[in-house]
CSV table of N, CA and C in Angstrom, one decimal:
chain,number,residue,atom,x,y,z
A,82,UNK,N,23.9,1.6,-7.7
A,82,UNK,CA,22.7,2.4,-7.7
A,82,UNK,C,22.4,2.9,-9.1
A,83,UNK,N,21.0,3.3,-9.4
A,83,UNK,CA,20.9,3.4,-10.6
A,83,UNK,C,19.8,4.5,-10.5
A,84,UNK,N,19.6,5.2,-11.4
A,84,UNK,CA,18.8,7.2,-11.5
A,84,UNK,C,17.3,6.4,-12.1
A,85,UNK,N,17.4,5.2,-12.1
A,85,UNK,CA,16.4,4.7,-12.9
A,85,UNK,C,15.1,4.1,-11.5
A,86,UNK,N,13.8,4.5,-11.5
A,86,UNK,CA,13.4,3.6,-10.6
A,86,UNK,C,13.3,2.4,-10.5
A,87,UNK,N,13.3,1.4,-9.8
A,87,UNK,CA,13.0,0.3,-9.4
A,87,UNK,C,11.4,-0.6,-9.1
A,88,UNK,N,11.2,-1.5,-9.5
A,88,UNK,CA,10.1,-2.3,-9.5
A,88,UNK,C,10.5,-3.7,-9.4
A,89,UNK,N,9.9,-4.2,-8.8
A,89,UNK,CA,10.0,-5.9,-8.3
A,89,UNK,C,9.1,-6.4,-9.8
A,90,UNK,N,9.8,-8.1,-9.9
A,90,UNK,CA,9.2,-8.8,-11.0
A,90,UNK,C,7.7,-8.8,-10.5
A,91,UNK,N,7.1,-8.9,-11.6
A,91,UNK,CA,5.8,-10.1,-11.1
A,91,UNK,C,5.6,-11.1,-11.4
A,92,UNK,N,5.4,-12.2,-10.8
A,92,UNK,CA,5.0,-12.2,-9.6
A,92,UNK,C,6.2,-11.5,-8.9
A,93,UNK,N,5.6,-11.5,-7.1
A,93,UNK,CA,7.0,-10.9,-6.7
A,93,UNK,C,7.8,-12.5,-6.3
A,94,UNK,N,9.3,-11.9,-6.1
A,94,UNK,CA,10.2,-13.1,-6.0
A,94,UNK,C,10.0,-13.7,-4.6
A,95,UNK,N,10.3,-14.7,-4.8
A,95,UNK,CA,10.6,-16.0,-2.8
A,95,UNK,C,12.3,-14.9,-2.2
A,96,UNK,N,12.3,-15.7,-1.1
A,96,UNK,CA,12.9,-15.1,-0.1
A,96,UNK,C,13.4,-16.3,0.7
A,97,UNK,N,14.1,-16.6,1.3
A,97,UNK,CA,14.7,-17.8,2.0
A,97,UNK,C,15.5,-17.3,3.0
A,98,UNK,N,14.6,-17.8,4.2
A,98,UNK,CA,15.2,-17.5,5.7
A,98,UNK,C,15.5,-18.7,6.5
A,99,UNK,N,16.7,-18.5,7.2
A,99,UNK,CA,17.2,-19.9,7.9
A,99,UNK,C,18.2,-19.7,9.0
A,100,UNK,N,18.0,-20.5,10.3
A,100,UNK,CA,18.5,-20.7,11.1
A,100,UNK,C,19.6,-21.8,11.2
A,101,UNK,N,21.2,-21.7,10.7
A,101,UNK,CA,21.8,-22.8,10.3
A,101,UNK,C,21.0,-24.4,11.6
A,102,UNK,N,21.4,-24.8,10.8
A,102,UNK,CA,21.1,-26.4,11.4
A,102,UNK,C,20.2,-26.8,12.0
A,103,UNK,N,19.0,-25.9,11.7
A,103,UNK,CA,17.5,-25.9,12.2
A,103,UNK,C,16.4,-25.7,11.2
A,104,UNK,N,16.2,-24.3,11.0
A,104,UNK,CA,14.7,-24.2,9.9
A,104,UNK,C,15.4,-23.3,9.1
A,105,UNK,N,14.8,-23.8,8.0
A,105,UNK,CA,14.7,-22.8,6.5
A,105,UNK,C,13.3,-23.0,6.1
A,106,UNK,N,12.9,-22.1,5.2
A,106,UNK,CA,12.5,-21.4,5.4
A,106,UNK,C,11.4,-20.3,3.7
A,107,UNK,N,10.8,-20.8,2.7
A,107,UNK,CA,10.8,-19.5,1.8
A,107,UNK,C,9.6,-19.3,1.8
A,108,UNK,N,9.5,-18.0,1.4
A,108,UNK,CA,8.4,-17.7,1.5
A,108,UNK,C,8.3,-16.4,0.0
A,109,UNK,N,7.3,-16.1,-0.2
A,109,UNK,CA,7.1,-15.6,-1.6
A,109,UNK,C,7.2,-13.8,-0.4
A,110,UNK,N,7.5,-12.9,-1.3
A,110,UNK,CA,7.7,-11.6,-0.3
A,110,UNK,C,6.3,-10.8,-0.9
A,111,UNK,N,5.6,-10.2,-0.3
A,111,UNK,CA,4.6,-9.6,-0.7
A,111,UNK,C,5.3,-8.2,-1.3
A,112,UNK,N,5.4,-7.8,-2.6
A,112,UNK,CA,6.0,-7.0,-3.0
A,112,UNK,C,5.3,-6.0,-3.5
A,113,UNK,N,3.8,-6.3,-3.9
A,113,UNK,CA,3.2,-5.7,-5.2
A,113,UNK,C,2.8,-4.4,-4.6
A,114,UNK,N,2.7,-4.0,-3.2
A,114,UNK,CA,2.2,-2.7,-2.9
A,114,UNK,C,3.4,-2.1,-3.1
A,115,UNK,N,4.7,-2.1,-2.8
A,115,UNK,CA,6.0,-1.3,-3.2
A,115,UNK,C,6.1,-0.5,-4.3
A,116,UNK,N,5.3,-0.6,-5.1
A,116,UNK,CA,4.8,-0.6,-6.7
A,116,UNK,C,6.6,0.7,-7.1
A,117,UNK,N,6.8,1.5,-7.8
A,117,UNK,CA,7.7,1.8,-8.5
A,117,UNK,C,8.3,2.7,-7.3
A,118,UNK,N,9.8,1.9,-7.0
A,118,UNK,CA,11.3,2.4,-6.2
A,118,UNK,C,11.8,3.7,-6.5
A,119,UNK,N,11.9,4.6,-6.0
A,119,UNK,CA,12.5,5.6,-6.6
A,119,UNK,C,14.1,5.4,-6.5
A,120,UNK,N,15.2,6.1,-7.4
A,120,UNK,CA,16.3,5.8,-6.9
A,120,UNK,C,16.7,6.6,-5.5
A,121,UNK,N,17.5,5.7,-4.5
A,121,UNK,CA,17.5,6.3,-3.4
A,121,UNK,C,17.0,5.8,-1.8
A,122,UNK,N,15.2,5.9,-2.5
A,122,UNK,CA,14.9,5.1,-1.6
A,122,UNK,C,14.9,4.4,-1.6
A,123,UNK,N,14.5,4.0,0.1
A,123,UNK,CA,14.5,2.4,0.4
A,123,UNK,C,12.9,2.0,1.0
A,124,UNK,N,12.6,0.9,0.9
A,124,UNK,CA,11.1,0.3,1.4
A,124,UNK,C,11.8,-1.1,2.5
A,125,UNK,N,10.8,-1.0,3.5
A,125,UNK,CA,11.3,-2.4,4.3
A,125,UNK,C,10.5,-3.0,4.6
A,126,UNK,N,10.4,-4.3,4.2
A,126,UNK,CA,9.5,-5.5,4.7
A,126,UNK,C,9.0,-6.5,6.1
A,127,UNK,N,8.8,-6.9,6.5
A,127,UNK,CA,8.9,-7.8,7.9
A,127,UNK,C,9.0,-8.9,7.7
A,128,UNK,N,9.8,-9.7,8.1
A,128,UNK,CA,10.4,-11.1,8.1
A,128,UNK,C,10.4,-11.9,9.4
A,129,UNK,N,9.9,-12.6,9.6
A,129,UNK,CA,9.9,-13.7,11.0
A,129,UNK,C,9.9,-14.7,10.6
A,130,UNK,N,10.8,-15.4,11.8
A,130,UNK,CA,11.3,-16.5,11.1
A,130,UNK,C,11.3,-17.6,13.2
A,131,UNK,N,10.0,-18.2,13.0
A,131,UNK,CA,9.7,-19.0,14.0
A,131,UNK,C,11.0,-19.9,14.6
A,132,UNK,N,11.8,-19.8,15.8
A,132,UNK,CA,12.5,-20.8,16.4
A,132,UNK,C,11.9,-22.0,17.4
A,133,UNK,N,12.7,-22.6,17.0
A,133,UNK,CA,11.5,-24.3,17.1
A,133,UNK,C,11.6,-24.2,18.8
A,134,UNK,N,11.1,-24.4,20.0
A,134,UNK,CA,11.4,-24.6,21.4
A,134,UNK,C,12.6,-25.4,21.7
A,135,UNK,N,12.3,-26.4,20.8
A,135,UNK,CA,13.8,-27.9,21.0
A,135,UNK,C,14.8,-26.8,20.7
A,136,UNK,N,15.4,-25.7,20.4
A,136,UNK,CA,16.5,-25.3,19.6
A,136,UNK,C,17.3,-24.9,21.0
A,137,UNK,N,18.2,-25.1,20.9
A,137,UNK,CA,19.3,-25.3,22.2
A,137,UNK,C,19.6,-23.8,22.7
A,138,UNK,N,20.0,-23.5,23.3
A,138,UNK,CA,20.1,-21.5,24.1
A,138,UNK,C,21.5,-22.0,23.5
A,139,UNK,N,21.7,-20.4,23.4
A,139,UNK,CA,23.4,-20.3,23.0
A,139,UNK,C,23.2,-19.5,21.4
A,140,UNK,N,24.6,-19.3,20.9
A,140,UNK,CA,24.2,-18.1,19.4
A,140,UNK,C,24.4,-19.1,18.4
A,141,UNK,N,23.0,-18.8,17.3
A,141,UNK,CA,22.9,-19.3,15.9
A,141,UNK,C,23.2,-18.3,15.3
A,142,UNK,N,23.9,-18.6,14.0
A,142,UNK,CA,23.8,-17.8,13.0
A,142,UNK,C,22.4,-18.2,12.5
A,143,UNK,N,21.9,-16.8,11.6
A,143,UNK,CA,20.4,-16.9,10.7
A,143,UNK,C,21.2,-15.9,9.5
A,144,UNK,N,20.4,-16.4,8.5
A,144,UNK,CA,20.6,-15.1,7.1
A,144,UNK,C,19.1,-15.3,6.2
A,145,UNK,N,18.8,-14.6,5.5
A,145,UNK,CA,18.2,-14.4,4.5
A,145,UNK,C,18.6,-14.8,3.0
A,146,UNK,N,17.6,-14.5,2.2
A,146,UNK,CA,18.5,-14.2,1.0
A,146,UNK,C,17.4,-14.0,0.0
A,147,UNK,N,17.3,-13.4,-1.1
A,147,UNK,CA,16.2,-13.5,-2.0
A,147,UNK,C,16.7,-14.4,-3.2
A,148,UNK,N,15.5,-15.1,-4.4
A,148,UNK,CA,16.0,-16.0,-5.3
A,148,UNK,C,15.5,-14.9,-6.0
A,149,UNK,N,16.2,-14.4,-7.1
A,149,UNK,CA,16.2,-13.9,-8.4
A,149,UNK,C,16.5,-12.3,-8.6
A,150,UNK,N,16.6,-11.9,-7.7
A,150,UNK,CA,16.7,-10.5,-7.9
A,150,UNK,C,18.0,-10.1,-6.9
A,151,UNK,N,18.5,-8.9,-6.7
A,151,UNK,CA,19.5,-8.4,-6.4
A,151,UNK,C,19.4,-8.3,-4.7
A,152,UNK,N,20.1,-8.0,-4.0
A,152,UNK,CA,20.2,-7.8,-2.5
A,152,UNK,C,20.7,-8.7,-1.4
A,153,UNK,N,20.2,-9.2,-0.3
A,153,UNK,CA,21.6,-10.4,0.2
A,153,UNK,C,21.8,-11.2,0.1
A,154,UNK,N,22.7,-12.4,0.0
A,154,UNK,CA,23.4,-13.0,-0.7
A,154,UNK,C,23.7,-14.3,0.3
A,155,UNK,N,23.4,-15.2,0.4
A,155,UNK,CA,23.5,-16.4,1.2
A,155,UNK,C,24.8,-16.8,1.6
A,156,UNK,N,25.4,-16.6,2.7
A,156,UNK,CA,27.1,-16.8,3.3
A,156,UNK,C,27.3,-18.0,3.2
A,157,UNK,N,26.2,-19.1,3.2
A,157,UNK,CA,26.5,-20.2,2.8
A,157,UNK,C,26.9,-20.7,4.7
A,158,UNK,N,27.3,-22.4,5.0
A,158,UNK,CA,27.0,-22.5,6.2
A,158,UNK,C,28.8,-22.3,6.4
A,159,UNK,N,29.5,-22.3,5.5
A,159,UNK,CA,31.6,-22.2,5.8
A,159,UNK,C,31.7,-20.9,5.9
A,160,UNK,N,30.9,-20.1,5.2
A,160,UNK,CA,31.2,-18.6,5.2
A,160,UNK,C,30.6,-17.7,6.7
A,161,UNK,N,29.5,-18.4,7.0
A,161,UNK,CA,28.5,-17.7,8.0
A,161,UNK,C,28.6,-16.6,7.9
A,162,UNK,N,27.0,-15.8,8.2
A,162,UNK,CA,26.7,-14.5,8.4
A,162,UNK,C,27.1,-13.6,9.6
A,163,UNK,N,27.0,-12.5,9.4
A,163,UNK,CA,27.0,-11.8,10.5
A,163,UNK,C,25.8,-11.8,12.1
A,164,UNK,N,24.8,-12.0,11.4
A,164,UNK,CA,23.8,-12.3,11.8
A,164,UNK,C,23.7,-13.4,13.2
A,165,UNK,N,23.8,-13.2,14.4
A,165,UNK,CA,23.5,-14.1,15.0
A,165,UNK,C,22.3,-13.6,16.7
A,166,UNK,N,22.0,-14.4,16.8
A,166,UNK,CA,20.9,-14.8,18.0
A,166,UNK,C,21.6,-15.0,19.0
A,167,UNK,N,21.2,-14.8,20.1
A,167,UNK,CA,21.3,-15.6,21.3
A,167,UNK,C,19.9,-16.2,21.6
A,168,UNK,N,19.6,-17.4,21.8
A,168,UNK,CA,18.5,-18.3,21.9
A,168,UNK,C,18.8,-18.3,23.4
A,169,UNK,N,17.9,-17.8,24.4
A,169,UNK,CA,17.7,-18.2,26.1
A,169,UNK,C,17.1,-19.1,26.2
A,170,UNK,N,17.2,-20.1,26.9
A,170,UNK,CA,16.8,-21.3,28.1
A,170,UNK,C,15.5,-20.3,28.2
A,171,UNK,N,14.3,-20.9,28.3
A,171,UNK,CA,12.7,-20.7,29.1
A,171,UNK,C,13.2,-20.4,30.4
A,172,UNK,N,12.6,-19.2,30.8
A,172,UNK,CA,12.5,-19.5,32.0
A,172,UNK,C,10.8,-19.9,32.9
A,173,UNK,N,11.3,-21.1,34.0
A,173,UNK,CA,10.2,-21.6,34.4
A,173,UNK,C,9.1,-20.7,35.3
């Protein structure tokens, strides 16, 4: 952490969301309203990330991750995230 505030590049950075062995996912993050971070605080974004119908019930791992700037960090598919789903069967 740093006494210094915070501001996102511009443009703002991509973002990469994925569902192992299904969808990925980037998308550019709308940052530019955030305008200058104070140290301390925090700002949160919304992220959705569409699961296909075909995707089988049972738990996926999903992670995030941003390209170029600081914050989470892709587990990669040997390391996997904490992050998991339970995907339910439709009911008819």
């Amino acid at each position: 952490m740093t006494s210094s505030p915070y501001k996102f590049p511009s443009p703002c950075p991509n973002y990469i969301m994925l569902l192992y062995g299904s969808v990925s996912e980037s998308h550019a993050l709308s940052c530019s309203a955030a305008g200058d971070i104070a140290s301390g605080a925090t700002v949160s974004f919304d992220m959705q990330l569409p699961i296909p119908t075909e995707t089988a019930p049972g738990l996926h791992y999903i992670d995030w991750f941003s390209e170029g700037i600081g914050g989470a960090k892709d587990a990669g598919t040997s390391g996997k995230t904490p992050y998991q789903i339970d995907v339910l069967a439709p009911t008819p």
